[in-house]
Tab-separated table of C-alpha atoms and ligand atoms in Angstrom:
chain	number	residue	atom	x	y	z
A	24	MET	CA	-13.892	-21.545	18.322
A	25	MET	CA	-12.262	-24.938	18.238
A	26	GLY	CA	-13.283	-27.625	20.644
A	27	PRO	CA	-10.902	-30.589	20.929
A	28	LEU	CA	-7.202	-29.900	21.388
A	29	PRO	CA	-4.825	-30.850	18.579
A	30	SER	CA	-2.305	-33.413	19.750
A	31	GLY	CA	1.262	-32.369	20.551
A	32	ALA	CA	2.826	-29.001	21.124
A	33	CYS	CA	1.811	-26.374	18.636
A	34	GLY	CA	3.649	-23.416	17.199
A	35	VAL	CA	2.151	-20.206	15.854
A	36	ARG	CA	2.947	-18.199	12.752
A	37	ILE	CA	1.864	-14.908	11.302
A	38	LEU	CA	0.130	-15.663	8.008
A	39	GLY	CA	-0.373	-12.127	6.798
A	40	THR	CA	-0.940	-8.541	7.838
A	41	GLY	CA	-3.023	-5.579	6.724
A	42	SER	CA	-3.573	-1.967	7.710
A	43	ALA	CA	-5.747	1.013	6.921
A	44	VAL	CA	-5.528	4.765	7.404
A	45	PRO	CA	-8.006	7.460	6.331
A	46	ASP	CA	-7.201	9.514	3.211
A	47	ARG	CA	-7.648	12.868	4.963
A	48	ARG	CA	-4.432	14.429	6.272
A	49	LEU	CA	-4.253	16.872	9.153
A	50	THR	CA	-0.884	18.617	8.901
A	51	ASN	CA	1.011	20.728	11.420
A	52	ALA	CA	0.190	23.722	9.208
A	53	ASP	CA	-3.535	22.901	9.622
A	54	PHE	CA	-3.071	22.968	13.424
A	55	ALA	CA	-1.175	26.273	13.229
A	56	ARG	CA	-4.224	27.728	11.468
A	57	MET	CA	-6.588	26.333	14.149
A	58	MET	CA	-4.696	27.170	17.361
A	59	ASP	CA	-1.620	28.783	18.886
A	60	THR	CA	1.039	26.285	17.773
A	61	SER	CA	3.621	25.837	15.014
A	62	ASP	CA	5.072	23.180	12.738
A	63	GLU	CA	8.439	23.763	14.423
A	64	TRP	CA	7.110	23.203	17.988
A	65	ILE	CA	5.209	20.049	17.051
A	66	LYS	CA	8.073	18.501	15.057
A	67	GLN	CA	10.670	19.299	17.685
A	68	ARG	CA	8.615	18.083	20.691
A	69	THR	CA	6.964	15.050	19.070
A	70	GLY	CA	8.486	14.193	15.658
A	71	ILE	CA	5.034	14.441	14.054
A	72	SER	CA	4.436	16.177	10.715
A	73	GLU	CA	0.936	14.975	9.903
A	74	ARG	CA	-1.715	12.481	10.938
A	75	ARG	CA	-4.753	10.942	9.251
A	76	VAL	CA	-8.324	11.605	10.369
A	77	LEU	CA	-11.605	9.930	9.510
A	78	ASP	CA	-14.743	11.608	8.257
A	79	LEU	CA	-16.681	10.839	11.432
A	80	ARG	CA	-20.029	11.553	9.774
A	81	THR	CA	-19.814	8.260	7.899
A	82	GLU	CA	-16.735	6.442	9.216
A	83	GLY	CA	-15.420	5.200	12.537
A	84	CYS	CA	-13.254	2.666	14.298
A	85	SER	CA	-15.012	-0.270	12.623
A	86	THR	CA	-14.472	1.211	9.122
A	87	LEU	CA	-10.696	1.080	9.562
A	88	ALA	CA	-10.776	-2.222	11.470
A	89	GLN	CA	-12.749	-3.899	8.666
A	90	ARG	CA	-10.435	-2.538	5.949
A	91	ALA	CA	-7.345	-3.759	7.818
A	92	LEU	CA	-8.965	-7.166	8.376
A	93	GLU	CA	-9.919	-7.532	4.690
A	94	ARG	CA	-6.372	-6.664	3.600
A	95	ALA	CA	-4.876	-9.126	6.100
A	96	ILE	CA	-7.244	-11.891	4.931
A	97	ASP	CA	-6.090	-11.235	1.348
A	98	ALA	CA	-2.429	-11.224	2.363
A	99	ALA	CA	-2.850	-14.394	4.412
A	100	GLY	CA	-4.551	-16.161	1.511
A	101	ILE	CA	-7.316	-17.579	3.701
A	102	LYS	CA	-11.090	-17.519	3.545
A	103	ALA	CA	-12.918	-15.509	6.219
A	104	GLU	CA	-14.729	-18.723	7.244
A	105	GLU	CA	-11.388	-20.144	8.436
A	106	LEU	CA	-11.144	-17.582	11.230
A	107	ASP	CA	-12.269	-18.955	14.559
A	108	LEU	CA	-11.581	-15.829	16.589
A	109	VAL	CA	-11.505	-12.081	15.895
A	110	ILE	CA	-10.146	-9.714	18.551
A	111	VAL	CA	-10.209	-5.938	18.172
A	112	ALA	CA	-8.160	-3.780	20.545
A	113	SER	CA	-9.475	-0.228	20.798
A	114	VAL	CA	-10.539	2.607	23.084
A	115	THR	CA	-12.639	4.290	20.394
A	116	MET	CA	-15.211	1.685	19.382
A	117	GLU	CA	-18.422	3.307	18.091
A	118	MET	CA	-20.463	1.155	20.443
A	119	THR	CA	-19.577	-1.230	23.219
A	120	CYS	CA	-22.563	-3.368	22.261
A	121	PRO	CA	-22.189	-4.740	19.695
A	122	SER	CA	-18.420	-4.903	19.736
A	123	VAL	CA	-16.421	-3.760	16.713
A	124	SER	CA	-15.119	-7.323	16.386
A	125	CYS	CA	-18.649	-8.755	16.055
A	126	ARG	CA	-19.600	-6.192	13.420
A	127	ILE	CA	-16.507	-6.644	11.266
A	128	ALA	CA	-16.484	-10.444	11.607
A	129	GLY	CA	-20.073	-10.372	10.361
A	130	ALA	CA	-19.234	-7.922	7.567
A	131	VAL	CA	-16.381	-10.029	6.139
A	132	GLY	CA	-18.226	-13.345	6.480
A	133	ALA	CA	-16.179	-14.779	9.366
A	134	LYS	CA	-19.204	-16.772	10.406
A	135	ASN	CA	-17.273	-19.405	12.366
A	136	ALA	CA	-15.453	-16.899	14.545
A	137	ALA	CA	-15.970	-15.891	18.146
A	138	ALA	CA	-15.406	-12.154	18.542
A	139	PHE	CA	-14.608	-9.731	21.325
A	140	ASP	CA	-13.070	-6.299	21.872
A	141	LEU	CA	-10.221	-5.709	24.271
A	142	VAL	CA	-9.328	-2.464	26.040
A	143	ALA	CA	-5.721	-1.796	26.999
A	144	ALA	CA	-5.259	1.633	25.374
A	145	CYS	CA	-2.013	1.980	23.410
A	146	SER	CA	-0.883	-1.472	24.626
A	147	GLY	CA	-4.103	-2.986	23.228
A	148	PHE	CA	-2.744	-4.673	20.101
A	149	VAL	CA	0.169	-6.317	21.926
A	150	TYR	CA	-2.202	-7.461	24.708
A	151	ALA	CA	-4.549	-8.899	22.064
A	152	LEU	CA	-1.760	-10.580	20.106
A	153	ASN	CA	-0.358	-12.168	23.275
A	154	THR	CA	-3.834	-13.390	24.246
A	155	ALA	CA	-4.494	-14.805	20.776
A	156	GLU	CA	-1.083	-16.459	20.574
A	157	ALA	CA	-1.584	-18.179	23.931
A	158	MET	CA	-4.981	-19.469	22.775
A	159	VAL	CA	-3.587	-20.827	19.518
A	160	ARG	CA	-0.608	-22.412	21.268
A	161	ALA	CA	-2.977	-24.062	23.741
A	162	GLY	CA	-5.108	-25.394	20.876
A	163	ARG	CA	-8.169	-23.342	21.850
A	164	ALA	CA	-8.169	-21.577	18.490
A	165	ARG	CA	-6.493	-22.294	15.151
A	166	THR	CA	-6.718	-19.131	13.039
A	167	VAL	CA	-7.149	-15.742	14.694
A	168	ALA	CA	-7.403	-12.184	13.381
A	169	VAL	CA	-5.892	-9.692	15.810
A	170	ILE	CA	-6.690	-6.063	15.096
A	171	GLY	CA	-5.808	-2.737	16.674
A	172	SER	CA	-8.061	0.060	15.452
A	173	GLU	CA	-8.591	3.608	16.633
A	174	ALA	CA	-10.686	6.589	15.629
A	175	MET	CA	-8.733	8.892	17.939
A	176	SER	CA	-10.265	11.936	16.217
A	177	SER	CA	-13.597	10.942	17.814
A	178	ILE	CA	-12.207	11.545	21.334
A	179	ILE	CA	-10.018	14.583	20.714
A	180	ASP	CA	-10.919	18.086	21.775
A	181	TYR	CA	-9.446	20.117	18.912
A	182	THR	CA	-9.241	23.235	21.071
A	183	ASP	CA	-6.674	21.555	23.361
A	184	ARG	CA	-3.240	22.076	21.803
A	185	THR	CA	-1.401	19.898	24.329
A	186	VAL	CA	-3.233	16.702	23.326
A	187	SER	CA	-4.811	17.172	19.888
A	188	ILE	CA	-1.551	17.526	17.953
A	189	LEU	CA	-0.396	14.051	19.026
A	190	PHE	CA	-3.087	11.720	17.760
A	191	GLY	CA	-4.281	10.218	14.469
A	192	ASP	CA	-6.583	7.446	13.218
A	193	ALA	CA	-5.277	4.068	12.009
A	194	ALA	CA	-5.804	0.313	12.148
A	195	GLY	CA	-3.701	-2.780	11.583
A	196	CYS	CA	-4.318	-6.503	11.619
A	197	ALA	CA	-2.242	-9.673	11.912
A	198	ILE	CA	-3.668	-13.098	11.142
A	199	ILE	CA	-2.020	-15.865	13.110
A	200	GLN	CA	-2.415	-19.605	12.711
A	201	ALA	CA	-1.337	-22.819	14.430
A	202	ASP	CA	1.866	-24.286	12.974
A	203	ALA	CA	3.310	-27.786	13.258
A	204	ASP	CA	6.711	-26.338	14.275
A	205	PRO	CA	6.529	-25.617	18.046
A	206	THR	CA	9.577	-23.317	17.909
A	207	LYS	CA	7.580	-20.811	15.837
A	208	GLY	CA	5.583	-18.078	17.548
A	209	CYS	CA	5.894	-16.017	20.664
A	210	ILE	CA	8.973	-17.031	22.649
A	211	TYR	CA	8.382	-14.465	25.361
A	212	GLN	CA	5.506	-12.231	26.343
A	213	HIS	CA	4.876	-9.883	29.189
A	214	MET	CA	1.845	-7.783	30.101
A	215	GLY	CA	1.603	-5.400	33.026
A	216	ALA	CA	-0.618	-2.703	34.492
A	217	ASP	CA	-0.551	-0.064	37.208
A	218	GLY	CA	-4.041	1.301	37.780
A	219	SER	CA	-2.785	3.782	40.365
A	220	GLY	CA	-1.675	5.960	37.439
A	221	TRP	CA	-5.011	5.867	35.549
A	222	HIS	CA	-5.655	9.625	35.769
A	223	ALA	CA	-2.553	10.417	33.669
A	224	LEU	CA	-4.518	9.472	30.535
A	225	TYR	CA	-8.267	8.995	30.609
A	226	ILE	CA	-11.590	9.617	28.859
A	227	PRO	CA	-14.183	10.721	31.418
A	228	ARG	CA	-17.829	10.150	30.557
A	229	ARG	CA	-19.342	11.783	33.677
A	230	GLU	CA	-18.315	14.664	35.951
A	231	THR	CA	-17.744	12.117	38.721
A	232	ASP	CA	-15.050	10.397	36.617
A	233	VAL	CA	-12.859	13.495	36.892
A	234	PRO	CA	-10.487	13.475	39.877
A	235	PRO	CA	-10.422	16.751	41.884
A	236	GLU	CA	-6.861	17.586	40.797
A	237	ASP	CA	-7.996	17.632	37.131
A	238	ALA	CA	-11.288	19.481	37.722
A	239	ALA	CA	-9.964	22.721	36.186
A	240	ASN	CA	-9.023	20.961	32.932
A	241	PRO	CA	-11.223	22.563	30.235
A	242	VAL	CA	-11.237	19.455	27.999
A	243	ARG	CA	-14.819	18.314	27.475
A	244	LEU	CA	-16.334	15.075	28.805
A	245	GLY	CA	-15.977	12.221	26.325
A	246	ASN	CA	-12.586	13.530	25.205
A	247	LEU	CA	-9.102	12.351	26.061
A	248	ARG	CA	-7.408	14.117	28.969
A	249	MET	CA	-3.713	13.702	29.493
A	250	ASN	CA	-1.000	14.802	31.847
A	251	GLY	CA	1.660	14.935	29.134
A	252	LYS	CA	4.643	15.284	31.449
A	253	GLU	CA	3.542	12.399	33.696
A	254	VAL	CA	2.889	10.127	30.688
A	255	PHE	CA	6.214	11.150	29.182
A	256	ARG	CA	8.117	10.192	32.342
A	257	PHE	CA	6.226	6.886	32.635
A	258	ALA	CA	6.722	6.057	28.951
A	259	VAL	CA	10.466	6.762	28.833
A	260	THR	CA	11.119	4.589	31.900
A	261	LYS	CA	8.668	1.813	31.105
A	262	PHE	CA	9.638	1.497	27.452
A	263	ARG	CA	13.260	0.944	28.448
A	264	GLU	CA	12.353	-1.460	31.269
A	265	VAL	CA	10.030	-3.538	29.079
A	266	MET	CA	12.686	-3.904	26.378
A	267	GLU	CA	15.441	-4.676	28.901
A	268	ASP	CA	13.212	-7.331	30.466
A	269	ALA	CA	12.422	-8.928	27.087
A	270	PHE	CA	16.089	-9.013	26.049
A	271	ALA	CA	17.160	-10.397	29.441
A	272	LYS	CA	14.467	-13.102	29.598
A	273	THR	CA	15.086	-14.330	26.040
A	274	GLY	CA	18.865	-13.987	26.188
A	275	LEU	CA	18.704	-12.023	22.927
A	276	THR	CA	20.666	-8.867	22.156
A	277	PRO	CA	19.482	-6.036	19.903
A	278	ASP	CA	21.747	-7.502	17.178
A	279	ASP	CA	19.783	-10.764	17.272
A	280	VAL	CA	16.407	-9.237	16.381
A	281	SER	CA	15.334	-8.064	12.936
A	282	GLN	CA	13.103	-5.287	14.300
A	283	VAL	CA	11.830	-3.766	17.528
A	284	ILE	CA	8.340	-2.565	16.679
A	285	CYS	CA	7.257	-0.041	19.251
A	286	HIS	CA	4.231	2.068	19.990
A	287	GLN	CA	4.557	5.441	18.249
A	288	SER	CA	3.905	7.901	21.068
A	289	ASN	CA	6.592	10.541	20.659
A	290	VAL	CA	9.862	10.286	18.744
A	291	ARG	CA	11.713	11.611	21.812
A	292	ILE	CA	10.403	8.667	23.878
A	293	ILE	CA	11.523	6.198	21.185
A	294	ASP	CA	14.947	7.856	20.806
A	295	ALA	CA	15.562	7.927	24.582
A	296	ALA	CA	14.960	4.175	24.921
A	297	ARG	CA	16.869	3.348	21.747
A	298	GLU	CA	19.919	5.312	22.869
A	299	LYS	CA	19.831	3.823	26.384
A	300	LEU	CA	19.803	0.284	24.993
A	301	ASN	CA	22.212	1.129	22.189
A	302	ILE	CA	19.893	-0.157	19.457
A	303	ASP	CA	20.758	0.691	15.872
A	304	PRO	CA	18.208	3.204	14.458
A	305	SER	CA	17.564	0.853	11.495
A	306	LYS	CA	16.078	-1.668	13.946
A	307	ILE	CA	13.461	0.599	15.502
A	308	TYR	CA	10.840	1.589	12.970
A	309	VAL	CA	9.413	5.090	13.155
A	310	ASN	CA	6.368	6.275	11.198
A	311	ILE	CA	4.991	8.744	13.776
A	312	ASP	CA	6.012	11.584	11.432
A	313	ARG	CA	3.288	10.455	8.977
A	314	TYR	CA	0.552	9.140	11.291
A	315	GLY	CA	1.010	10.579	14.788
A	316	ASN	CA	0.049	8.419	17.749
A	317	SER	CA	-2.788	6.069	16.780
A	318	SER	CA	-2.978	4.265	20.145
A	319	ALA	CA	-3.785	0.555	19.571
A	320	GLY	CA	-3.497	1.125	15.806
A	321	SER	CA	0.158	2.155	15.901
A	322	VAL	CA	1.976	-1.153	16.508
A	323	PRO	CA	0.012	-3.181	13.911
A	324	LEU	CA	0.346	-0.349	11.370
A	325	CYS	CA	4.145	-0.501	11.822
A	326	LEU	CA	4.041	-4.302	11.701
A	327	ASP	CA	2.143	-4.263	8.401
A	328	GLU	CA	4.457	-1.700	6.795
A	329	LEU	CA	7.532	-3.710	7.861
A	330	TRP	CA	6.002	-7.073	6.943
A	331	ARG	CA	5.105	-5.895	3.447
A	332	ALA	CA	8.542	-4.297	2.991
A	333	GLY	CA	10.168	-7.655	3.848
A	334	LYS	CA	11.925	-6.156	6.895
A	335	ILE	CA	10.788	-8.928	9.274
A	336	THR	CA	13.518	-11.375	8.360
A	337	LYS	CA	12.573	-15.057	8.372
A	338	GLY	CA	14.577	-17.035	10.919
A	339	LYS	CA	15.257	-13.951	13.072
A	340	PRO	CA	13.155	-12.943	16.084
A	341	PHE	CA	11.371	-9.613	16.261
A	342	MET	CA	9.977	-7.737	19.239
A	343	LEU	CA	6.796	-5.751	19.827
A	344	VAL	CA	6.645	-3.230	22.670
A	345	ALA	CA	3.844	-0.922	23.791
A	346	PHE	CA	2.781	1.183	26.760
A	347	GLY	CA	-0.132	3.486	27.436
A	348	GLY	CA	-3.250	4.386	29.356
A	349	GLY	CA	-4.332	2.287	32.288
A	350	LEU	CA	-1.435	2.485	32.833
A	351	THR	CA	-0.513	-0.582	30.800
A	352	TRP	CA	2.510	-2.038	29.049
A	353	ALA	CA	3.312	-5.167	27.078
A	354	SER	CA	5.992	-6.946	25.089
A	355	SER	CA	5.910	-9.856	22.664
A	356	VAL	CA	8.974	-11.546	21.161
A	357	TRP	CA	8.370	-13.726	18.097
A	358	ASN	CA	10.355	-16.427	16.396
A	359	THR	CA	9.518	-16.353	12.689
B	410	UT7	O1	0.467	6.763	23.981
B	410	UT7	C1	0.767	7.535	25.098
B	410	UT7	C2	0.108	8.865	24.893
B	410	UT7	N1	0.742	10.047	25.301
B	410	UT7	C3	2.059	10.372	25.192
B	410	UT7	O2	2.922	9.652	24.813
B	410	UT7	C4	2.390	11.786	25.556
B	410	UT7	C5	3.644	11.922	26.356
B	410	UT7	N2	3.975	13.323	26.515
B	410	UT7	C6	4.497	14.074	25.508
B	410	UT7	O3	4.702	13.587	24.400
B	410	UT7	C7	4.851	15.519	25.811
B	410	UT7	O4	4.690	15.750	27.194
B	410	UT7	C8	4.015	16.540	24.990
B	410	UT7	C9	4.389	16.459	23.513
B	410	UT7	C10	2.534	16.292	25.163
B	410	UT7	C11	4.332	17.940	25.465
B	410	UT7	O5	5.725	18.198	25.324
B	410	UT7	P1	6.554	18.814	26.532
B	410	UT7	O6	7.927	18.997	26.049
B	410	UT7	O7	6.338	17.945	27.738
B	410	UT7	O8	5.877	20.209	26.696
B	410	UT7	P2	5.252	20.861	28.020
B	410	UT7	O9	3.970	20.209	28.356
B	410	UT7	O10	6.322	20.958	29.062
B	410	UT7	O11	4.950	22.319	27.522
B	410	UT7	C12	5.989	23.252	27.236
B	410	UT7	C13	5.359	24.523	26.731
B	410	UT7	C14	4.219	25.036	27.616
B	410	UT7	O12	4.260	26.439	27.619
B	410	UT7	P3	4.929	27.250	28.845
B	410	UT7	O13	4.136	26.835	30.059
B	410	UT7	O14	6.358	26.796	28.896
B	410	UT7	O15	4.742	28.666	28.470
B	410	UT7	C15	2.978	24.590	26.895
B	410	UT7	O16	1.862	25.400	27.145
B	410	UT7	O17	4.777	24.291	25.438
B	410	UT7	C16	3.412	24.727	25.464
B	410	UT7	N3	2.666	23.890	24.536
B	410	UT7	C17	2.605	24.143	23.225
B	410	UT7	N4	3.141	25.131	22.483
B	410	UT7	C18	2.896	25.104	21.158
B	410	UT7	C19	1.953	22.749	24.804
B	410	UT7	N5	1.426	22.272	23.677
B	410	UT7	C20	1.811	23.123	22.687
B	410	UT7	C21	1.583	23.156	21.298
B	410	UT7	N6	2.149	24.139	20.584
B	410	UT7	N7	0.847	22.216	20.666
């Protein structure tokens, strides 16, 4: 981490991005063979056709996080030693001590970097990016790797058809750096939480973590439990509110932004918000059909695909929006 503050106001730019998904595909047809479901039901209710899953015998959250970090370092054209902070957002880290960020910083040779993991469920990457951006802007760090990485398959009970069909494994990384132009970087950010809704989406470790109203839920301890309808209602409302807030506070309209990059939870949730705000479909990226919901991995995976495809137009702002367990939500509007 950097000590003395650089003089003058400081901007922030994204130097490069990277992402990683496992090779193994789990298709709707695979689920139909495993449980009472169908390709038609899954596609119609969620927009998902397939998702990627790790081989958990040898791989985990840090495998994908490291791959995404290495690709972002390459794309950014920096040396790992230049990083002075690595943040990994996840709910599926193999261990809480050491953190995934410490392990992958060590593995890539980021020996000058501080490292910590951050937990904000599906909002994790946007929380981490906002945190990193504020630190760079304040001069507390110069070059930061922000990663969202999830091994969702490690917390899924594959006998539970209501939850298992939604999730996949993925990671993405953005490397940000201080820039002399103070107009560059995050022009608006918002992070929020409502812990009173925690039991809508949670991973109990002990019997005592389970609230009485969910006691009959057969999903095993250590696996994700979800009240799909409650999360759906929260997500549709919050997604719209968070975007409306970001547009109102920045004075931007959907026409002014190159992309709204949103958490891939369910295509119906994305479509509902998009229609309400009258945003052109070309401006809201959707890849849930290929990867499912990868929690903190979903926003940076979209960001990397768009960045590499040249869809984040220079000189135009773009917006990141996420919501998820906690309950949490976050937005981040960037000037490129
Ligand atoms: O990052 C945030 C994470 N979570 C989310 O974003 C999830 C938000 N919620 C959702 O996406 C939706 O609530 C689900 C996709 C999980 C479920 O869709 P739904 O339209 O809310 O379905 P439902 O729960 O109302 O279930 C309708 C029916 C039920 O059968 P009955 O009671 O009507 O006979 C379910 O048992 O569909 C049944 N069902 C299924 N059928 C076939 C539930 N899961 C499945 C399945 N295949 N996989």
